[in-house]
Coordinates of C-alpha atoms and ligand atoms in Angstrom, one line a residue:
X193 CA -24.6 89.7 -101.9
X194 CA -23.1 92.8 -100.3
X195 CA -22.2 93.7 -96.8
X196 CA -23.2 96.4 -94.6
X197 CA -20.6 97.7 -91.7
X198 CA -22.2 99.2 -88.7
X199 CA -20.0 101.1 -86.7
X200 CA -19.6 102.9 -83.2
X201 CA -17.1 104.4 -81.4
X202 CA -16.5 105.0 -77.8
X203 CA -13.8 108.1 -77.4
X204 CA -12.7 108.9 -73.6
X205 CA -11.4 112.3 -73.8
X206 CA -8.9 113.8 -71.2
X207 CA -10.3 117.1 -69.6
X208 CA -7.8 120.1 -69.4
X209 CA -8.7 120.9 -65.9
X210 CA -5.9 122.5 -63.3
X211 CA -7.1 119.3 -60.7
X212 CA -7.7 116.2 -61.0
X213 CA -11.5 114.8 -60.9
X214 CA -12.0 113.9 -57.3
X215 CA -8.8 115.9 -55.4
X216 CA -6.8 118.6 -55.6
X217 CA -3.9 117.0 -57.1
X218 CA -2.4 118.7 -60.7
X219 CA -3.8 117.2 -63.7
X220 CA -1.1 117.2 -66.2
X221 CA 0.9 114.9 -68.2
X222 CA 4.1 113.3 -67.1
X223 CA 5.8 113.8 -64.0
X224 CA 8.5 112.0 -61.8
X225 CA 5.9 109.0 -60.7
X226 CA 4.0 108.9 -58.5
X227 CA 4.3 112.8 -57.0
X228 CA 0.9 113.7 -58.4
X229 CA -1.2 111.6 -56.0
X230 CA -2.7 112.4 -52.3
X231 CA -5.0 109.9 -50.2
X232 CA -8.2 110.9 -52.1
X233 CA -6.5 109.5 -55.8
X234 CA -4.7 106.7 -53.7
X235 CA -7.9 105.3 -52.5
X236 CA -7.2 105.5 -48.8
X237 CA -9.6 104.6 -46.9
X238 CA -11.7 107.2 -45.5
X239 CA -10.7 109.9 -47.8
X240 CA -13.6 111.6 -50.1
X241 CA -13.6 112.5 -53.2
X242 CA -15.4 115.9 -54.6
X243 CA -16.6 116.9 -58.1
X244 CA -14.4 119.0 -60.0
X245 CA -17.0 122.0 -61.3
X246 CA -14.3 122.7 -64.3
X247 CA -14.9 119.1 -65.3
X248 CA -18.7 119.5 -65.4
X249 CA -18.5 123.0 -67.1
X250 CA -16.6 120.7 -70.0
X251 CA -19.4 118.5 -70.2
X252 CA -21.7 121.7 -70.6
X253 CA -19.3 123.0 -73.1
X254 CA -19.2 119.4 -75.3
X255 CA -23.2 118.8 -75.0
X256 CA -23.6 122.3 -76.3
X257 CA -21.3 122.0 -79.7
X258 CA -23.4 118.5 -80.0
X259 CA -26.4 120.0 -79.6
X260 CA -27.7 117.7 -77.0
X261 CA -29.8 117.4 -74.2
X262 CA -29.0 117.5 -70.3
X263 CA -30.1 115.4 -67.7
X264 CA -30.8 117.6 -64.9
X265 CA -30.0 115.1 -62.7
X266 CA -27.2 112.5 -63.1
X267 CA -25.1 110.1 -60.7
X268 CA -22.2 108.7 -60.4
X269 CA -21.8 104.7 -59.7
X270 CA -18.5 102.4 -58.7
X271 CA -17.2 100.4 -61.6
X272 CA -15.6 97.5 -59.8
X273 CA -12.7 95.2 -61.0
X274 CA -9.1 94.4 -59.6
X275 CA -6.1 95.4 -61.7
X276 CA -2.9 96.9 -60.2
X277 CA -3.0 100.4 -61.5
X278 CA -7.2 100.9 -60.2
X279 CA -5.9 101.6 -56.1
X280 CA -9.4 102.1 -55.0
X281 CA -10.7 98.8 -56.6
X282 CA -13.3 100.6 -58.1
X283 CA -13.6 103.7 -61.0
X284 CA -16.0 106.4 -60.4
X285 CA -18.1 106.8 -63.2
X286 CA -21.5 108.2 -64.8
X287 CA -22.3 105.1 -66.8
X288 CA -25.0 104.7 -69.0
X289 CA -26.9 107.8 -66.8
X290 CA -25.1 110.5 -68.0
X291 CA -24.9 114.0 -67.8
X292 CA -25.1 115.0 -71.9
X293 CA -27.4 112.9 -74.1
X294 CA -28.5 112.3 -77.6
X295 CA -26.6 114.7 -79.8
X296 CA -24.9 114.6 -83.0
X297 CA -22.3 115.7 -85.6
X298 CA -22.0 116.1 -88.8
X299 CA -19.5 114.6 -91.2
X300 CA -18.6 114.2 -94.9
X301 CA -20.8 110.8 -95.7
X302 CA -18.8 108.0 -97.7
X303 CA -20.3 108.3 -100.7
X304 CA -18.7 104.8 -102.4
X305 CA -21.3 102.9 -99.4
X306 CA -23.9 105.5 -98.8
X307 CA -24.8 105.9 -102.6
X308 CA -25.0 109.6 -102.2
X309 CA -22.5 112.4 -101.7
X310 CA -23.3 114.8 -99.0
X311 CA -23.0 115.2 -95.3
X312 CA -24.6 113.0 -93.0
X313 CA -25.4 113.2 -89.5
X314 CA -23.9 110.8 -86.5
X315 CA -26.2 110.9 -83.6
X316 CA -24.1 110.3 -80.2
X317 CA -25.8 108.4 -77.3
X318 CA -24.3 110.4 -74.6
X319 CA -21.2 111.8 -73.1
X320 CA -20.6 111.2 -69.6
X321 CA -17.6 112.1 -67.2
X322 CA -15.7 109.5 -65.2
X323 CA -11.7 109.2 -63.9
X324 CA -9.2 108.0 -65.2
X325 CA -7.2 104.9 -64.3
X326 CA -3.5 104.9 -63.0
X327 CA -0.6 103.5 -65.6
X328 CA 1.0 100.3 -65.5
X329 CA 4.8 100.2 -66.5
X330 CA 6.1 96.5 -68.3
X331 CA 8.9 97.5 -70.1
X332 CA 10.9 99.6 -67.4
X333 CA 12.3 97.1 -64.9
X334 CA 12.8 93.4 -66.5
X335 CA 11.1 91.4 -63.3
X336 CA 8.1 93.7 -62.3
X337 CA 5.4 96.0 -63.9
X338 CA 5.3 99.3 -62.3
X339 CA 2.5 101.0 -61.5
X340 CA 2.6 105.2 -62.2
X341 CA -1.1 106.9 -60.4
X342 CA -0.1 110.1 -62.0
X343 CA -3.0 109.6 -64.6
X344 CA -5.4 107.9 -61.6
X345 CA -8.2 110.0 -61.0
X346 CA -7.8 112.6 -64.1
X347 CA -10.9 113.6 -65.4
X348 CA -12.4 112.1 -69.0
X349 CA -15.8 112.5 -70.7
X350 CA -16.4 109.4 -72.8
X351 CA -18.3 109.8 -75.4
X352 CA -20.3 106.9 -76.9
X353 CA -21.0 107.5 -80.7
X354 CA -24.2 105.8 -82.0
X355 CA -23.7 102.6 -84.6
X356 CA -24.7 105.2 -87.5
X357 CA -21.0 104.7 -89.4
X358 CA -20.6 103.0 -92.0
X359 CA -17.3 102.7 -93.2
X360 CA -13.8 102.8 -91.7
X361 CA -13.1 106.0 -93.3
X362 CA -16.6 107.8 -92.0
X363 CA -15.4 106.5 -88.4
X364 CA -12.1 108.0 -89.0
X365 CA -13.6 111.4 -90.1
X366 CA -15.7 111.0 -86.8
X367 CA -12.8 111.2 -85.1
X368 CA -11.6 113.7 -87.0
X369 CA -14.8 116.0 -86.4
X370 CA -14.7 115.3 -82.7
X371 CA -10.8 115.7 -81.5
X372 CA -11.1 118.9 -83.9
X373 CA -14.1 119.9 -81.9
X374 CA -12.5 119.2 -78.2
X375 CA -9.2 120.8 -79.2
X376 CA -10.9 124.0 -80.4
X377 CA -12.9 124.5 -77.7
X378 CA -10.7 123.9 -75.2
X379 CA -12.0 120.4 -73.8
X380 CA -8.7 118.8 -74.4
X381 CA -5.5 118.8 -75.4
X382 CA -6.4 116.3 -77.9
X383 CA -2.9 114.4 -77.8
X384 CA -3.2 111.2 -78.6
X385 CA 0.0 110.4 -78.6
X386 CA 0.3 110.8 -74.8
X387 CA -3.6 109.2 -74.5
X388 CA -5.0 112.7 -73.9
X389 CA -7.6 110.9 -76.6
X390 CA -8.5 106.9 -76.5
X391 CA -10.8 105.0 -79.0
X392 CA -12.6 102.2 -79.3
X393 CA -14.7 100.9 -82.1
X394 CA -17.5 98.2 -82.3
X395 CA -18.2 97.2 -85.7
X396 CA -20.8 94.5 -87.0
X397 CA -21.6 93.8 -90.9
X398 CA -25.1 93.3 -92.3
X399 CA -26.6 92.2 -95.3
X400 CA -27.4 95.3 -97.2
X401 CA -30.9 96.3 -96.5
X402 CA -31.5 94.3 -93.4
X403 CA -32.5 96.7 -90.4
X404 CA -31.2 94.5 -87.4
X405 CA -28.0 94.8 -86.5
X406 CA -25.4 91.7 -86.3
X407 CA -23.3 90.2 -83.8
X408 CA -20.6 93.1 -83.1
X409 CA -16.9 92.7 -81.8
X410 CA -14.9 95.9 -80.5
X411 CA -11.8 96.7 -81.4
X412 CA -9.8 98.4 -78.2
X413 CA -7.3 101.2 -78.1
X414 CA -7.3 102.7 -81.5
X415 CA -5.1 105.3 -81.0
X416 CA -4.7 106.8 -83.6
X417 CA -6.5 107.7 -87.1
X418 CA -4.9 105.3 -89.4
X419 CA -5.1 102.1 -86.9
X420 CA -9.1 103.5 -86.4
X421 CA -9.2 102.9 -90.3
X422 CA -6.9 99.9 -91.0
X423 CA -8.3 97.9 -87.7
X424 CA -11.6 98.9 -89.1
X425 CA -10.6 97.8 -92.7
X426 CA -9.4 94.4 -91.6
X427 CA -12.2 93.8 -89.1
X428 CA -14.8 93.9 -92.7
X429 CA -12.8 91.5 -94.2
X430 CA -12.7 89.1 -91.7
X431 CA -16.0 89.2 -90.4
X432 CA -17.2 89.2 -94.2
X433 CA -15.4 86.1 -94.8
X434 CA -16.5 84.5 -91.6
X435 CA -20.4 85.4 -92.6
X436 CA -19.6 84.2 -96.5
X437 CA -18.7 80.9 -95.2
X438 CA -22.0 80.8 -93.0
X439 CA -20.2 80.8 -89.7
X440 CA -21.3 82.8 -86.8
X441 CA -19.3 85.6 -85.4
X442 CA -18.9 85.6 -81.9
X443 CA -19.2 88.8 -79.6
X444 CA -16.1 89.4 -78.1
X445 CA -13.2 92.3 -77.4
X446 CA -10.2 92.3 -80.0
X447 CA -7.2 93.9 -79.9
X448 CA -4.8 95.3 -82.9
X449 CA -1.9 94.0 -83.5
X450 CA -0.2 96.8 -85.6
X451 CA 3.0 94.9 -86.3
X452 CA 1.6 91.7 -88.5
X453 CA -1.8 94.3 -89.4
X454 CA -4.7 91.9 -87.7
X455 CA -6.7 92.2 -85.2
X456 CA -6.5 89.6 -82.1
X457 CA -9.2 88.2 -80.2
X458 CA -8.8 89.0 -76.1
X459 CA -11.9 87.8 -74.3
X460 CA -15.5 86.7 -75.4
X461 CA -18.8 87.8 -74.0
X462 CA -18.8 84.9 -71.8
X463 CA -15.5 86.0 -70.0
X464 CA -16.6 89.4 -69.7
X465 CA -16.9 90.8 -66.5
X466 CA -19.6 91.7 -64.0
X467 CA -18.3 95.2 -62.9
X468 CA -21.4 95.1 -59.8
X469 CA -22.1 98.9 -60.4
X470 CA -23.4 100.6 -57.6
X471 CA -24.2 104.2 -56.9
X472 CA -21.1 106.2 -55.0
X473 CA -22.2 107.3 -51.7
X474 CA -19.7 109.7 -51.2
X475 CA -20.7 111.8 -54.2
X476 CA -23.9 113.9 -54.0
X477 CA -26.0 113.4 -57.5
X478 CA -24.9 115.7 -60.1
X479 CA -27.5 118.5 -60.7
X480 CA -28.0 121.1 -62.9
X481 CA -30.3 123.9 -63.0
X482 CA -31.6 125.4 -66.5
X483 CA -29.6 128.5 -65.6
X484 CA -26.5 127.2 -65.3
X485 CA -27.1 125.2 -68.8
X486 CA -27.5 128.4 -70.5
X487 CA -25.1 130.4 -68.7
X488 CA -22.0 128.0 -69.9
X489 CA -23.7 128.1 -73.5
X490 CA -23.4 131.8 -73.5
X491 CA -20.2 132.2 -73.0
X492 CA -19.0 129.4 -75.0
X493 CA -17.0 130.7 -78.4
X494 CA -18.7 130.6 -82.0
X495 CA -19.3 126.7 -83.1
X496 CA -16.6 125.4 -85.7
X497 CA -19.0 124.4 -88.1
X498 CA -20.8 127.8 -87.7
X499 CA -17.8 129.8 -87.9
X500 CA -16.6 127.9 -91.1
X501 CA -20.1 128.3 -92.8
X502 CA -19.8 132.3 -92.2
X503 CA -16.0 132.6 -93.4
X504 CA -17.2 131.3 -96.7
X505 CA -20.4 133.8 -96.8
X506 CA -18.3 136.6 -95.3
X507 CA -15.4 136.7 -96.9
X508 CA -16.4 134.9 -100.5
X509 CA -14.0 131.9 -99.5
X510 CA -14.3 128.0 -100.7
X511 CA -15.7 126.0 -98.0
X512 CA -11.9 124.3 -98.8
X513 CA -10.5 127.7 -98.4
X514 CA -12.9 127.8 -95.2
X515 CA -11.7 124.5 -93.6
X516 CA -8.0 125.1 -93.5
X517 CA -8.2 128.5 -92.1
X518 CA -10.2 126.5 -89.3
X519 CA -7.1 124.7 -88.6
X520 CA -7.2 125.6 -84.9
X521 CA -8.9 128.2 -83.5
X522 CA -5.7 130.2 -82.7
X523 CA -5.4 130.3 -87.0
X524 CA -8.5 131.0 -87.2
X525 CA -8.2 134.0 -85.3
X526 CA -5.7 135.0 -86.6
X527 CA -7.0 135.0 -90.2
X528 CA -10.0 137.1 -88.8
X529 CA -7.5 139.8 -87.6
X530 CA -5.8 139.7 -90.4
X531 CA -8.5 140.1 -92.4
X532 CA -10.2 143.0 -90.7
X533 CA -7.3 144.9 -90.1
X534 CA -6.2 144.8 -94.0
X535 CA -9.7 145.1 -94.7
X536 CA -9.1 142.4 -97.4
X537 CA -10.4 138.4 -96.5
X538 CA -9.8 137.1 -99.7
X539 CA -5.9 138.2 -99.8
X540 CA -6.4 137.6 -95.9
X541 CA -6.8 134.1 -96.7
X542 CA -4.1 133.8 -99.3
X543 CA -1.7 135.1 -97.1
X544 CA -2.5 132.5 -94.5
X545 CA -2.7 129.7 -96.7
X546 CA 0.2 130.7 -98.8
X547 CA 3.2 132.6 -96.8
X548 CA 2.2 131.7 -93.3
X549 CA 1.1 128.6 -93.5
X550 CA 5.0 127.5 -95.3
X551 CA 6.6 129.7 -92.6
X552 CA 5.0 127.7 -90.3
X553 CA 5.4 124.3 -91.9
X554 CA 9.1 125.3 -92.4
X555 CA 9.6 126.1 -88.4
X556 CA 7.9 123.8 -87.3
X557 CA 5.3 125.6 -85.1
X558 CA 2.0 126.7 -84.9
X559 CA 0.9 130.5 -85.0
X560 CA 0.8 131.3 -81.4
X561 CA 4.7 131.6 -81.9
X562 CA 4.6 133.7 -84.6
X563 CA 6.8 136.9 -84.1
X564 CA 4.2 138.8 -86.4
X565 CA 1.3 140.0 -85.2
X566 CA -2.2 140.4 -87.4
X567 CA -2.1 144.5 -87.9
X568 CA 2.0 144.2 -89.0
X569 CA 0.9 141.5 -91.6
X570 CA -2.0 143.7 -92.5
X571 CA 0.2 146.8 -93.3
X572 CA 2.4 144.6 -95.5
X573 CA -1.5 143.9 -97.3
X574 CA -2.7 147.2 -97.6
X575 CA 0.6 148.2 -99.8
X576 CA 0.2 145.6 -102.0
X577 CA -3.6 146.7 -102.2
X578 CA -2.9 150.4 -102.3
X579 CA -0.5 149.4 -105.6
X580 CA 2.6 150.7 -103.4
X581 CA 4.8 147.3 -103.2
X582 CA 4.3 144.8 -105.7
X583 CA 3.1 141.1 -104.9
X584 CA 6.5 139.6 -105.2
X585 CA 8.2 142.1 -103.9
X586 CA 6.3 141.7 -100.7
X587 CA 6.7 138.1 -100.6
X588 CA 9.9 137.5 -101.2
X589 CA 11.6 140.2 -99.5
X590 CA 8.9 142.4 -97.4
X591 CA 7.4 138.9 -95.7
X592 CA 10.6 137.8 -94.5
X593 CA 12.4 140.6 -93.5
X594 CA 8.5 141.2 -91.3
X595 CA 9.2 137.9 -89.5
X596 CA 12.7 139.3 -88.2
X597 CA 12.3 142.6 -87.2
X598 CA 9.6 144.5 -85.4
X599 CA 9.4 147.1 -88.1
X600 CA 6.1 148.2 -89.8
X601 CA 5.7 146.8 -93.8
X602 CA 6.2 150.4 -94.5
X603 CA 9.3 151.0 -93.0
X604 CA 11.1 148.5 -94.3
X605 CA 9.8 149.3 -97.6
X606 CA 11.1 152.8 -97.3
X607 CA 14.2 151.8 -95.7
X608 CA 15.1 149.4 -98.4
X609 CA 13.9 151.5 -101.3
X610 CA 11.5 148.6 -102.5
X611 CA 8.5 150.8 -103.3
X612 CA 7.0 150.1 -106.7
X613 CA 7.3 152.4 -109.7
X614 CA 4.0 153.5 -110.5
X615 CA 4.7 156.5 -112.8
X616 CA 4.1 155.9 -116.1
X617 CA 6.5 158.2 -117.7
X618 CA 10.0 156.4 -115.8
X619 CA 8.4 153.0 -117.0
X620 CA 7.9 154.1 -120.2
X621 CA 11.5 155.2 -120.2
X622 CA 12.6 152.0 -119.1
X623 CA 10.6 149.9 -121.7
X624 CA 11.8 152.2 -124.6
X625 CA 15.1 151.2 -123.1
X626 CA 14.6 147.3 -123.1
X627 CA 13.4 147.8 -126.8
X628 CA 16.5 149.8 -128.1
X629 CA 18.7 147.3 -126.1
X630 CA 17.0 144.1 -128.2
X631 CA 16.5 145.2 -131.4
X632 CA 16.8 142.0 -132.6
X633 CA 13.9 140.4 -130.5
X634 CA 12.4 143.2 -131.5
X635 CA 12.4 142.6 -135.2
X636 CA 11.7 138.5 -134.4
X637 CA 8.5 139.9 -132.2
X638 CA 7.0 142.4 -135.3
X639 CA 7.7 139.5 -137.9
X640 CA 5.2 137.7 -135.9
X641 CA 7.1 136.3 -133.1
X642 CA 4.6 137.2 -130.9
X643 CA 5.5 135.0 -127.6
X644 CA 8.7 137.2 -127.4
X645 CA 6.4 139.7 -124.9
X646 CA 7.1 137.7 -121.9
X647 CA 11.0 138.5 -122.8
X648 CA 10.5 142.1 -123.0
X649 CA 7.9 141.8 -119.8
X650 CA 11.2 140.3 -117.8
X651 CA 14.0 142.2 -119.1
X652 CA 12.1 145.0 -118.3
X653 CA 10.7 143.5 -114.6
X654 CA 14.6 143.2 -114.4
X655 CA 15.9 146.4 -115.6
X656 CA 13.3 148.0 -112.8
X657 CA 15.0 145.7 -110.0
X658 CA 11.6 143.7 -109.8
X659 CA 9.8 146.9 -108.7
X660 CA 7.7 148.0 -111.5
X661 CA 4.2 148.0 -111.2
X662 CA 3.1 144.9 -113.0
X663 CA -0.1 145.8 -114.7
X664 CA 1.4 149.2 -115.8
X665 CA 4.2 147.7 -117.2
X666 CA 2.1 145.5 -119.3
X667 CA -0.1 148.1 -120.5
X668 CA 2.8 150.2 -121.4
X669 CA 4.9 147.6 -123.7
X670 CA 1.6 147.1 -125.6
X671 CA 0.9 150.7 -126.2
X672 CA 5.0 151.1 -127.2
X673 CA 4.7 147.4 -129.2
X674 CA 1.3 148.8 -130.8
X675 CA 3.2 152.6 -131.3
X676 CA 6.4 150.6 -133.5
X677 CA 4.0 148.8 -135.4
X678 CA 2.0 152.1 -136.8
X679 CA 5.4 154.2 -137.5
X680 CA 6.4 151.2 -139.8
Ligands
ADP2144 P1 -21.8 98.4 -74.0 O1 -22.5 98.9 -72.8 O2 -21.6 96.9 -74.1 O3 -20.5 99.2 -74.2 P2 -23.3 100.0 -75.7 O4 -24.8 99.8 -76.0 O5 -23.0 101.1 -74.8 O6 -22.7 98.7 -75.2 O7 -22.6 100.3 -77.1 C1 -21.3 100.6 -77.1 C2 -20.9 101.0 -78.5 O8 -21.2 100.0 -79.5 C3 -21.7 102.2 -79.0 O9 -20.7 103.1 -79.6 C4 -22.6 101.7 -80.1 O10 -22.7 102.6 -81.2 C5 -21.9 100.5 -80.6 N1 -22.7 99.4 -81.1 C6 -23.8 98.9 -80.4 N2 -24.3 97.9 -81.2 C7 -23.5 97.7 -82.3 C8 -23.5 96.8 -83.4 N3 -24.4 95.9 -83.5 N4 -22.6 97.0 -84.3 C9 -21.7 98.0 -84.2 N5 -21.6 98.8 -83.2 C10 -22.5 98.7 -82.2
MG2145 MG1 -19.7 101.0 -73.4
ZN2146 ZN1 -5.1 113.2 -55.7

């Protein structure tokens, strides 16, 4: 009998906003303790919170790239519970009536459980905006936990997935998809290793073909992609085994344990907690006119699924090709200077994925630090193109020398004396040369040894200090090879 997993995720997302949700106070990482706070993120008493409008124009911005509907009017509650690093007692929050509903992305579909290859579509119930809660310290002084309210009150859209995965890999490609989607558009900074993005995942298993779903456990703070997959991994096995042996699975919060690989149980259903929502009356409802909805959509950048499809079309790339240059949107853009300024997108797209990308693997950075701008990079194409500077020459000695110096492709080709011979008569001079130097090759080559052309190829290549215009040089040995031949 086989198994179904059903799987959901919830993802809180960190906003890149200047202020925090409810204040005035910096949103931003870090910080000497306790310095980014004021009475509002403090929870003093009589201080009042107020929206952040950047926050919301997120929320827009996410709703959009999921194409999803808005609820023109939405509210925020109080979440209530008691823990040392909530100072108000309480989270403001959108709940379950949020401000984006019922989108969806798309993702490659697991083909070993789905049967099928292809993409599939993962519908998400809704992404709503709430704050953030403050950081509790254990490991910093040996008696007490510290409490740090830097993070209290920072703003975060959580987005709740629907149960539509089905395997640990689709929900890791989920997450993929979606902290590719918030980084590129700006959302987030999308670091998870700092929290910037949190996830947890519900999973239940099914028999196959059954249409109700099971009893589900989640699985808190999956940080990152390979915990998402390996908690996910484990959590099948176990529950399978538990199912197998005709026990029930009961619905509770787990937690994993990275160290021995398991997952742990924290608290059941029964000892989960009544959070007494209530509506926050010292936020107005949230509402949105149609105008403003399609004001933020019209200014927001082309989609990364969109833009992908149309570098493929455009520019006659692989949709592999395609993904990489989608990288991050500063690549991206770059690529698409690059490629209109040299005219070229194929060798656009070589260049980026052969030469740039290892300079930048090699440094260590991304390509907003790049000391060589798109139209620089694209003079260094258009000689290769224009048959002035041959291929290797460009790369091995143009490319670099680019990256150094603020010097068009063409000056530093002039300056070094690295154009390529192109005259036919001085390489013909030169071959004649290679083939009175090596008579003996020569003699092996016409009594059949006919692999002895890539010799002649590189002691000639050589002899021209590299410089020689490959596909002349070719056709000239064969037209002096072919010229031997018939005087014999
Ligand atoms: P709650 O309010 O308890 O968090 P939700 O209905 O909001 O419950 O669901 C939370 C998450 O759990 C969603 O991401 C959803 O896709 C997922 N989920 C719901 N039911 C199941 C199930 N039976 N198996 C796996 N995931 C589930
Ligand atoms: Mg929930
Ligand atoms: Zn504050």
């Amino acid at each position: 009998m086989t198994w179904e997993a059903v799987i959901g995720l919830e993802v809180h997302v960190q906003l890149l906003t200047r202020t925090k949700m409810f204040c005035a106070c910096e949103n931003r990482y870090g910080g000497e303790p306790n310095t980014r706070t004021c009475p509002v993120c403090l929870g003093l008493p009589g201080a009042l919170p107020a929206l952040n409008a950047e926050a919301v124009a997120h929320a827009l911005r996410l709703g959009h790239a999921l194409h999803a509907t808005f609820r023109p009017e939405s509210r925020f509650y109080r979440k209530q519970y008691f823990y040392p690093d909530l100072p108000k007692g309480y989270q403001i929050t959108q709940g379950a009536v949020a401000v984006v509903e019922e989108g969806w992305i798309e993702i490659p579909g697991d083909a070993s459980v789905r049967g099928a290859e292809g993409p599939v579509r993962i519908r998400i119930e809704r992404a709503h905006l709430e704050e953030d809660a403050g950081k509790s310290i254990h490991d910093a002084d040996p008696e007490h936990t510290l409490v740090d309210l830097n993070r209290a009150g920072v703003p975060l859209l959580e987005i709740v997935g629907a149960p539509d995965l089905r395997s640990a890999q689709e929900a890791s490609d989920y997450l993929k998809t979606l902290h590719h989607l918030v980084v590129y558009l700006g959302l987030s900074d999308g670091n998870m290793e700092e929290g910037s993005l949190r996830c947890d995942a519900n999973i239940s298993l099914r028999r196959q073909g059954e249409t109700r779903f099971g009893t589900r456990v989640e699985i808190k703070n999956l940080n990152s992609f390979r915990y998402l997959r390996q908690a996910l991994d484990y959590e099948i096995q176990r529950q399978r085994q538990l199912l197998e042996r005709g026990e029930l699975l009961t619905q509770e919060t787990r937690g994993w344990d990275a160290q021995s690989g398991e997952t742990r149980s924290q608290r059941s259903k029964e000892a989960a907690m009544d959070y007494r929502y209530f509506p926050e009356p010292d936020l107005p409802p949230l509402v949105l006119s149609e105008d403003e909805i399609a004001h933020i959509g019209g200014t927001m950048a082309e989609l990364p699924a969109t833009r992908k499809q149309r570098f493929q079309t455009e520019y006659a790339l692989s949709p592999y090709e395609a993904e990489m240059l989608m990288q991050t949107r500063a690549f991206a853009d770059y690529f698409e200077g690059l490629a209109r300024e040299s005219g070229q997108g194929k060798a656009a797209a070589n260049w980026m994925l052969g030469e740039v990308s290892r300079t930048l693997n090699e440094r260590a950075m991304g390509i907003e630090s790049l000391a060589l701008e798109p139209s620089r990079l694209a003079g260094l194409l258009k000689l290769v193109e224009g048959g002035q500077l041959n291929l290797n020459t460009a790369k091995e000695t143009v490319f670099p020398a680019l990256l150094e110096s603020s010097d068009s492709a063409q000056a530093i080709v002039e300056r070094q004396g690295l154009g390529q011979v192109n005259d036919r008569g001085a390489i013909q001079a030169l071959v004649r040369s290679v083939l009175e130097a090596n008579p003996q090759p020569l003699a092996q080559f016409r009594g059949g040894k006919t692999n002895l052309r890539g010799f002649f190829v590189g002691q000639a290549m050589k002899a021209g200090d590299g410089k020689v215009n490959p596909r002349l040089l070719n056709e000239v040995l064969d037209a002096c090879l072919a010229e031997g031949e018939g005087r014999e």
